[in-house]
mmCIF file of C-alpha atoms in Angstrom:
data_model
loop_
_atom_site.group_PDB
_atom_site.id
_atom_site.type_symbol
_atom_site.label_atom_id
_atom_site.label_comp_id
_atom_site.label_asym_id
_atom_site.label_seq_id
_atom_site.Cartn_x
_atom_site.Cartn_y
_atom_site.Cartn_z
ATOM 1 C CA MET A 1 10.870 15.863 -7.322
ATOM 2 C CA ALA A 2 10.933 12.332 -7.276
ATOM 3 C CA LEU A 3 13.811 10.031 -5.870
ATOM 4 C CA ASP A 4 13.728 7.331 -8.778
ATOM 5 C CA ASP A 5 13.885 4.166 -7.359
ATOM 6 C CA PRO A 6 13.439 1.682 -8.392
ATOM 7 C CA LYS A 7 12.452 0.190 -5.103
ATOM 8 C CA THR A 8 10.304 2.622 -4.045
ATOM 9 C CA LEU A 9 8.726 5.722 -5.837
ATOM 10 C CA VAL A 10 9.858 6.703 -9.590
ATOM 11 C CA SER A 11 8.756 10.128 -11.766
ATOM 12 C CA THR A 12 6.552 10.264 -14.740
ATOM 13 C CA ASP A 13 9.545 10.744 -16.686
ATOM 14 C CA TRP A 14 11.063 7.674 -15.775
ATOM 15 C CA LEU A 15 8.319 5.100 -16.206
ATOM 16 C CA GLU A 16 7.829 6.718 -20.004
ATOM 17 C CA ALA A 17 11.935 6.340 -20.560
ATOM 18 C CA HIS A 18 11.463 2.967 -19.176
ATOM 19 C CA LEU A 19 7.514 2.204 -20.772
ATOM 20 C CA ARG A 20 9.375 -0.113 -24.132
ATOM 21 C CA ASP A 21 11.263 -1.902 -22.179
ATOM 22 C CA PRO A 22 11.327 -5.324 -22.367
ATOM 23 C CA ASP A 23 11.706 -6.606 -18.457
ATOM 24 C CA LEU A 24 8.889 -4.058 -16.867
ATOM 25 C CA ARG A 25 5.412 -4.615 -16.154
ATOM 26 C CA ILE A 26 2.616 -2.195 -14.492
ATOM 27 C CA LEU A 27 0.368 -2.618 -12.175
ATOM 28 C CA ASP A 28 -2.543 -0.754 -11.807
ATOM 29 C CA GLY A 29 -3.882 -1.227 -8.326
ATOM 30 C CA SER A 30 -6.447 1.208 -7.857
ATOM 31 C CA TRP A 31 -8.565 0.303 -5.256
ATOM 32 C CA PHE A 32 -12.402 2.568 -3.191
ATOM 33 C CA LEU A 33 -13.086 2.238 -0.016
ATOM 34 C CA PRO A 34 -16.754 1.099 0.894
ATOM 35 C CA THR A 35 -17.525 4.738 1.149
ATOM 36 C CA MET A 36 -16.045 5.887 -2.142
ATOM 37 C CA GLU A 37 -18.275 6.371 -5.685
ATOM 38 C CA GLY A 38 -16.235 4.589 -8.869
ATOM 39 C CA ASP A 39 -15.552 1.367 -10.693
ATOM 40 C CA ALA A 40 -11.193 0.869 -10.271
ATOM 41 C CA LYS A 41 -11.745 -2.584 -12.944
ATOM 42 C CA ALA A 42 -13.917 -0.496 -15.514
ATOM 43 C CA SER A 43 -11.955 2.572 -15.167
ATOM 44 C CA TYR A 44 -8.496 1.021 -16.024
ATOM 45 C CA ASP A 45 -10.576 -0.296 -19.258
ATOM 46 C CA ALA A 46 -11.499 3.116 -20.515
ATOM 47 C CA ALA A 47 -8.083 3.697 -20.138
ATOM 48 C CA HIS A 48 -4.557 2.996 -18.691
ATOM 49 C CA ILE A 49 -0.897 3.372 -18.789
ATOM 50 C CA PRO A 50 0.475 1.058 -22.371
ATOM 51 C CA GLY A 51 0.352 -2.371 -21.222
ATOM 52 C CA ALA A 52 -0.314 -2.451 -17.507
ATOM 53 C CA ARG A 53 -1.986 -5.013 -16.414
ATOM 54 C CA PHE A 54 -4.580 -4.698 -13.674
ATOM 55 C CA PHE A 55 -4.165 -5.832 -10.002
ATOM 56 C CA ASP A 56 -7.518 -6.534 -7.991
ATOM 57 C CA ILE A 57 -6.650 -6.230 -4.271
ATOM 58 C CA ASP A 58 -9.907 -8.101 -2.666
ATOM 59 C CA GLU A 59 -9.266 -10.439 -4.822
ATOM 60 C CA ILE A 60 -5.701 -11.180 -4.784
ATOM 61 C CA SER A 61 -6.198 -11.480 -1.154
ATOM 62 C CA ASP A 62 -6.615 -14.456 1.289
ATOM 63 C CA SER A 63 -10.374 -15.433 1.064
ATOM 64 C CA ARG A 64 -10.467 -17.553 3.730
ATOM 65 C CA SER A 65 -9.927 -14.648 5.965
ATOM 66 C CA SER A 66 -13.707 -13.001 7.390
ATOM 67 C CA LEU A 67 -11.266 -9.522 6.857
ATOM 68 C CA PRO A 68 -11.644 -7.308 4.462
ATOM 69 C CA HIS A 69 -8.302 -8.159 1.134
ATOM 70 C CA MET A 70 -5.939 -10.054 3.703
ATOM 71 C CA ALA A 71 -2.778 -11.046 2.465
ATOM 72 C CA PRO A 72 -3.217 -13.255 0.537
ATOM 73 C CA PRO A 73 -1.589 -16.946 0.199
ATOM 74 C CA VAL A 74 1.529 -17.665 -1.319
ATOM 75 C CA GLU A 75 0.472 -19.936 -3.990
ATOM 76 C CA LYS A 76 -2.321 -17.231 -4.636
ATOM 77 C CA PHE A 77 0.160 -14.745 -5.291
ATOM 78 C CA VAL A 78 2.442 -16.770 -7.329
ATOM 79 C CA SER A 79 -0.467 -18.168 -9.222
ATOM 80 C CA ARG A 80 -2.003 -14.526 -10.129
ATOM 81 C CA MET A 81 1.533 -13.492 -11.315
ATOM 82 C CA ARG A 82 2.720 -15.576 -13.033
ATOM 83 C CA ALA A 83 -1.332 -15.224 -15.174
ATOM 84 C CA MET A 84 -0.876 -12.059 -15.119
ATOM 85 C CA GLY A 85 3.151 -12.955 -16.946
ATOM 86 C CA VAL A 86 4.779 -11.343 -13.882
ATOM 87 C CA GLY A 87 8.044 -12.841 -12.837
ATOM 88 C CA ASP A 88 11.266 -12.985 -11.440
ATOM 89 C CA GLY A 89 13.785 -10.317 -13.489
ATOM 90 C CA HIS A 90 10.862 -8.346 -14.222
ATOM 91 C CA GLN A 91 10.886 -4.269 -12.863
ATOM 92 C CA VAL A 92 7.341 -3.674 -11.140
ATOM 93 C CA VAL A 93 5.725 0.267 -11.447
ATOM 94 C CA VAL A 94 2.469 -0.208 -9.683
ATOM 95 C CA TYR A 95 -0.191 3.112 -9.494
ATOM 96 C CA ASP A 96 -3.848 3.860 -9.248
ATOM 97 C CA GLN A 97 -6.760 6.520 -10.191
ATOM 98 C CA MET A 98 -5.908 8.021 -7.275
ATOM 99 C CA GLY A 99 -2.135 9.592 -6.973
ATOM 100 C CA ILE A 100 -1.253 7.303 -4.452
ATOM 101 C CA PHE A 101 -3.965 5.811 -2.645
ATOM 102 C CA SER A 102 -3.276 2.194 -3.416
ATOM 103 C CA ALA A 103 -1.059 1.403 -5.494
ATOM 104 C CA PRO A 104 1.695 0.583 -1.964
ATOM 105 C CA ARG A 105 -0.795 -1.853 -0.383
ATOM 106 C CA VAL A 106 0.934 -3.303 -4.043
ATOM 107 C CA TRP A 107 3.928 -2.466 -3.190
ATOM 108 C CA TRP A 108 4.125 -3.700 0.633
ATOM 109 C CA THR A 109 2.134 -7.472 -0.684
ATOM 110 C CA PHE A 110 5.176 -8.012 -3.310
ATOM 111 C CA ARG A 111 7.977 -6.774 -0.448
ATOM 112 C CA LEU A 112 6.052 -9.086 1.667
ATOM 113 C CA MET A 113 6.849 -12.022 -0.883
ATOM 114 C CA GLY A 114 10.373 -10.915 -1.299
ATOM 115 C CA LYS A 115 10.585 -8.733 -3.973
ATOM 116 C CA THR A 116 11.963 -5.862 -3.592
ATOM 117 C CA ASP A 117 12.490 -4.764 -7.638
ATOM 118 C CA ILE A 118 9.222 -2.818 -7.594
ATOM 119 C CA ALA A 119 8.055 1.305 -7.250
ATOM 120 C CA VAL A 120 4.910 3.090 -7.381
ATOM 121 C CA LEU A 121 4.617 6.104 -9.622
ATOM 122 C CA ASP A 122 4.555 9.503 -7.538
ATOM 123 C CA GLY A 123 1.397 10.986 -8.773
ATOM 124 C CA GLY A 124 0.010 7.629 -10.256
ATOM 125 C CA LEU A 125 -2.773 8.443 -12.644
ATOM 126 C CA PRO A 126 -3.596 12.432 -12.655
ATOM 127 C CA LYS A 127 0.080 13.230 -13.417
ATOM 128 C CA TRP A 128 0.301 11.332 -15.264
ATOM 129 C CA ILE A 129 -3.004 12.400 -17.455
ATOM 130 C CA ALA A 130 -1.923 15.247 -16.267
ATOM 131 C CA GLU A 131 0.812 15.907 -18.601
ATOM 132 C CA GLY A 132 -0.489 14.488 -21.794
ATOM 133 C CA ARG A 133 1.492 10.736 -22.055
ATOM 134 C CA GLU A 134 0.147 7.881 -23.151
ATOM 135 C CA THR A 135 -3.151 5.681 -21.877
ATOM 136 C CA GLU A 136 -4.625 3.102 -24.006
ATOM 137 C CA ASP A 137 -7.754 0.746 -23.379
ATOM 138 C CA LEU A 138 -6.698 -1.887 -24.865
ATOM 139 C CA PRO A 139 -5.513 -5.351 -22.931
ATOM 140 C CA PRO A 140 -2.227 -6.469 -22.307
ATOM 141 C CA MET A 141 -0.632 -9.000 -24.150
ATOM 142 C CA MET A 142 0.539 -11.699 -21.152
ATOM 143 C CA ARG A 143 2.377 -14.919 -21.445
ATOM 144 C CA ASP A 144 3.051 -17.459 -17.871
ATOM 145 C CA ARG A 145 5.512 -15.827 -16.433
ATOM 146 C CA HIS A 146 7.238 -18.095 -13.555
ATOM 147 C CA MET A 147 7.965 -16.688 -10.322
ATOM 148 C CA THR A 148 9.718 -17.212 -7.083
ATOM 149 C CA VAL A 149 8.665 -16.100 -3.558
ATOM 150 C CA GLN A 150 10.003 -16.127 0.030
ATOM 151 C CA ARG A 151 7.447 -14.508 2.453
ATOM 152 C CA GLN A 152 8.888 -11.534 4.679
ATOM 153 C CA ALA A 153 7.442 -12.705 7.659
ATOM 154 C CA ASN A 154 9.400 -9.196 9.107
ATOM 155 C CA LEU A 155 6.917 -7.033 7.007
ATOM 156 C CA VAL A 156 3.249 -8.192 9.264
ATOM 157 C CA LYS A 157 1.890 -8.481 12.060
ATOM 158 C CA ASP A 158 -1.428 -9.565 13.823
ATOM 159 C CA VAL A 159 -3.797 -8.730 15.949
ATOM 160 C CA THR A 160 -1.623 -10.841 19.149
ATOM 161 C CA GLN A 161 1.463 -9.430 17.936
ATOM 162 C CA VAL A 162 -0.025 -5.535 17.868
ATOM 163 C CA ALA A 163 -1.859 -6.027 21.362
ATOM 164 C CA HIS A 164 2.389 -6.660 22.728
ATOM 165 C CA ALA A 165 3.631 -3.517 21.320
ATOM 166 C CA SER A 166 0.617 -1.556 21.659
ATOM 167 C CA LYS A 167 1.211 -2.761 25.730
ATOM 168 C CA LEU A 168 5.583 -3.028 25.729
ATOM 169 C CA GLY A 169 5.761 0.325 24.026
ATOM 170 C CA ASP A 170 8.363 -1.008 21.472
ATOM 171 C CA TYR A 171 6.797 -0.338 18.583
ATOM 172 C CA GLU A 172 6.265 3.006 16.723
ATOM 173 C CA ILE A 173 2.505 2.023 15.933
ATOM 174 C CA ILE A 174 1.724 4.965 13.351
ATOM 175 C CA ASP A 175 -2.061 4.893 12.041
ATOM 176 C CA ALA A 176 -3.358 6.221 8.876
ATOM 177 C CA ARG A 177 -6.718 7.393 9.358
ATOM 178 C CA ALA A 178 -8.085 10.547 9.368
ATOM 179 C CA HIS A 179 -7.433 12.557 13.048
ATOM 180 C CA GLY A 180 -11.569 12.612 12.921
ATOM 181 C CA ARG A 181 -11.889 8.489 12.946
ATOM 182 C CA PHE A 182 -8.782 8.403 14.949
ATOM 183 C CA ILE A 183 -9.771 10.354 17.885
ATOM 184 C CA GLY A 184 -13.047 8.837 17.584
ATOM 185 C CA VAL A 185 -15.505 11.535 16.544
ATOM 186 C CA ASP A 186 -16.248 10.877 12.841
ATOM 187 C CA PRO A 187 -18.135 7.042 12.503
ATOM 188 C CA GLU A 188 -15.953 4.133 11.143
ATOM 189 C CA PRO A 189 -17.132 3.646 6.554
ATOM 190 C CA ARG A 190 -17.568 0.055 7.176
ATOM 191 C CA PRO A 191 -20.701 -0.899 10.081
ATOM 192 C CA GLY A 192 -20.383 -2.731 13.221
ATOM 193 C CA LEU A 193 -16.712 -1.400 14.461
ATOM 194 C CA ARG A 194 -16.227 1.001 17.835
ATOM 195 C CA GLN A 195 -14.276 4.528 17.391
ATOM 196 C CA GLY A 196 -10.724 5.133 18.178
ATOM 197 C CA HIS A 197 -7.690 4.107 18.023
ATOM 198 C CA ILE A 198 -4.751 1.185 19.620
ATOM 199 C CA PRO A 199 -3.589 2.437 23.103
ATOM 200 C CA GLY A 200 -0.250 4.766 22.365
ATOM 201 C CA SER A 201 -0.912 5.034 18.787
ATOM 202 C CA LYS A 202 0.376 7.808 16.391
ATOM 203 C CA ASN A 203 -1.617 9.510 14.514
ATOM 204 C CA VAL A 204 -0.509 10.369 10.320
ATOM 205 C CA PRO A 205 -3.444 10.726 8.348
ATOM 206 C CA TYR A 206 -1.978 9.381 5.036
ATOM 207 C CA THR A 207 -2.795 13.045 3.034
ATOM 208 C CA GLU A 208 -0.295 15.011 5.865
ATOM 209 C CA LEU A 209 2.729 12.324 3.557
ATOM 210 C CA LEU A 210 1.635 13.985 -0.201
ATOM 211 C CA HIS A 211 1.925 17.121 -1.817
ATOM 212 C CA ALA A 212 0.057 19.485 -3.616
ATOM 213 C CA ASP A 213 -0.044 17.634 -6.700
ATOM 214 C CA GLY A 214 -0.366 13.696 -5.079
ATOM 215 C CA THR A 215 3.256 14.134 -4.839
ATOM 216 C CA MET A 216 4.663 11.981 -2.068
ATOM 217 C CA LYS A 217 6.973 14.472 -0.042
ATOM 218 C CA THR A 218 10.323 14.473 0.407
ATOM 219 C CA PRO A 219 12.332 12.587 2.869
ATOM 220 C CA GLU A 220 13.410 15.622 4.852
ATOM 221 C CA GLU A 221 9.598 16.622 4.406
ATOM 222 C CA LEU A 222 8.218 12.949 5.799
ATOM 223 C CA ARG A 223 10.619 12.820 8.054
ATOM 224 C CA ALA A 224 9.923 16.099 9.579
ATOM 225 C CA THR A 225 5.942 15.072 9.232
ATOM 226 C CA PHE A 226 6.584 12.264 11.086
ATOM 227 C CA ALA A 227 8.416 14.008 14.067
ATOM 228 C CA ALA A 228 5.549 16.408 13.819
ATOM 229 C CA ALA A 229 3.207 13.510 15.524
ATOM 230 C CA GLY A 230 6.186 12.930 17.798
ATOM 231 C CA VAL A 231 6.976 9.700 15.766
ATOM 232 C CA ASP A 232 10.185 8.284 17.266
ATOM 233 C CA LEU A 233 11.656 7.329 13.674
ATOM 234 C CA ALA A 234 14.805 5.080 15.811
ATOM 235 C CA LYS A 235 11.833 3.099 16.687
ATOM 236 C CA PRO A 236 10.836 0.314 14.900
ATOM 237 C CA ALA A 237 7.623 0.692 13.502
ATOM 238 C CA ILE A 238 4.268 -1.493 13.187
ATOM 239 C CA THR A 239 1.702 0.678 10.906
ATOM 240 C CA THR A 240 -2.055 0.685 10.712
ATOM 241 C CA CYS A 241 -5.343 1.939 9.112
ATOM 242 C CA GLY A 242 -8.604 1.011 8.006
ATOM 243 C CA SER A 243 -8.160 -1.858 6.235
ATOM 244 C CA GLY A 244 -4.557 -1.860 6.143
ATOM 245 C CA VAL A 245 -4.261 -0.333 2.407
ATOM 246 C CA ASN A 246 -3.390 2.275 3.823
ATOM 247 C CA ALA A 247 -0.618 1.780 6.670
ATOM 248 C CA ALA A 248 1.157 0.609 3.710
ATOM 249 C CA MET A 249 1.736 4.279 2.218
ATOM 250 C CA LEU A 250 2.548 5.029 6.016
ATOM 251 C CA ALA A 251 5.464 1.558 5.396
ATOM 252 C CA LEU A 252 6.908 3.431 2.342
ATOM 253 C CA ALA A 253 6.528 6.758 2.951
ATOM 254 C CA LEU A 254 9.350 5.609 6.769
ATOM 255 C CA GLU A 255 11.129 3.903 3.354
ATOM 256 C CA VAL A 256 11.569 6.417 1.750
ATOM 257 C CA ALA A 257 11.930 8.048 4.511
ATOM 258 C CA GLY A 258 15.501 5.958 5.912
ATOM 259 C CA ASN A 259 13.052 4.063 8.510
ATOM 260 C CA HIS A 260 13.992 0.176 6.878
ATOM 261 C CA ASP A 261 12.313 -1.008 10.213
ATOM 262 C CA TRP A 262 9.088 -1.421 9.640
ATOM 263 C CA ALA A 263 5.850 -4.235 9.858
ATOM 264 C CA VAL A 264 2.074 -3.275 8.525
ATOM 265 C CA TYR A 265 -1.153 -4.454 10.498
ATOM 266 C CA ASP A 266 -2.763 -6.501 8.039
ATOM 267 C CA GLY A 267 -5.835 -6.042 9.714
ATOM 268 C CA ALA A 268 -6.195 -2.882 10.637
ATOM 269 C CA TRP A 269 -8.643 -0.976 12.323
ATOM 270 C CA ALA A 270 -11.776 -4.328 10.650
ATOM 271 C CA GLU A 271 -10.302 -6.121 12.662
ATOM 272 C CA TRP A 272 -9.424 -4.163 16.038
ATOM 273 C CA GLY A 273 -12.457 -2.261 16.014
ATOM 274 C CA MET A 274 -14.621 -5.462 15.774
ATOM 275 C CA TYR A 275 -13.348 -7.318 18.731
ATOM 276 C CA ASN A 276 -14.564 -5.664 22.337
ATOM 277 C CA ASP A 277 -11.551 -7.808 24.370
ATOM 278 C CA LEU A 278 -9.519 -5.147 22.493
ATOM 279 C CA LYS A 279 -8.613 -1.515 24.005
ATOM 280 C CA VAL A 280 -9.310 1.491 22.504
ATOM 281 C CA ALA A 281 -8.384 4.845 23.640
ATOM 282 C CA THR A 282 -10.045 8.053 21.572
ATOM 283 C CA GLY A 283 -9.823 11.592 22.220
ATOM 284 C CA GLU A 284 -6.266 13.849 21.820
ATOM 285 C CA ALA A 285 -3.178 11.980 22.638
#
């Protein structure tokens, strides 16, 4: 049962009921890991929820960084959203083609920019299609819309801040990668990275946040999932993963579970795993 909270998660029923609202904007935020097959933009072009615009996570990013899809500068985000007709006064709903996978990254990017009227579609496009709801292959009509943003620096952490948190233990550092990657027995999908995890971090694989149908667990179930991994929800949290996408899924889950004091480590393992002077832990905690 979805929360139908337009600031976190909304159900397919909610979206269908609001589909023709003039101030609703729908985004397809699909993105695939390097090891996955598929072309997110081509799939969007073939079939998307009516009126949806495609949010390209790799393109709407910081092109000055050598790390994958780091958060975009404010100016770039604003210019891309204006061109897509997304601006002030809009309720945004973002979905992806896998259920809930990359859409939370778009949700977090909006939150980082101070925009809170955004929700992830619970169950995403697979649930929408499975329920026989409408799709189209037409590009949406887009008119420029003014957008004002105020970047929320507290929602993102850099490598220095994460290294301090790892040393001091004053944050719960939560890693969304699969357990085999976390303990260092399975290879990383990006070449050249060390294997293992940030010392002191806890492992909550992103798949454990979801029901079998691809919808997110209830707040009570999420709290139990975090507790089972040894996460103290009373402490502030830093979320991480391979490249910052599933870290945002943990952030969304924390928000739904009632912990509002969280930040995403944007560089994630793509950064931490690259530098030999940063300590790496392996094996079980």
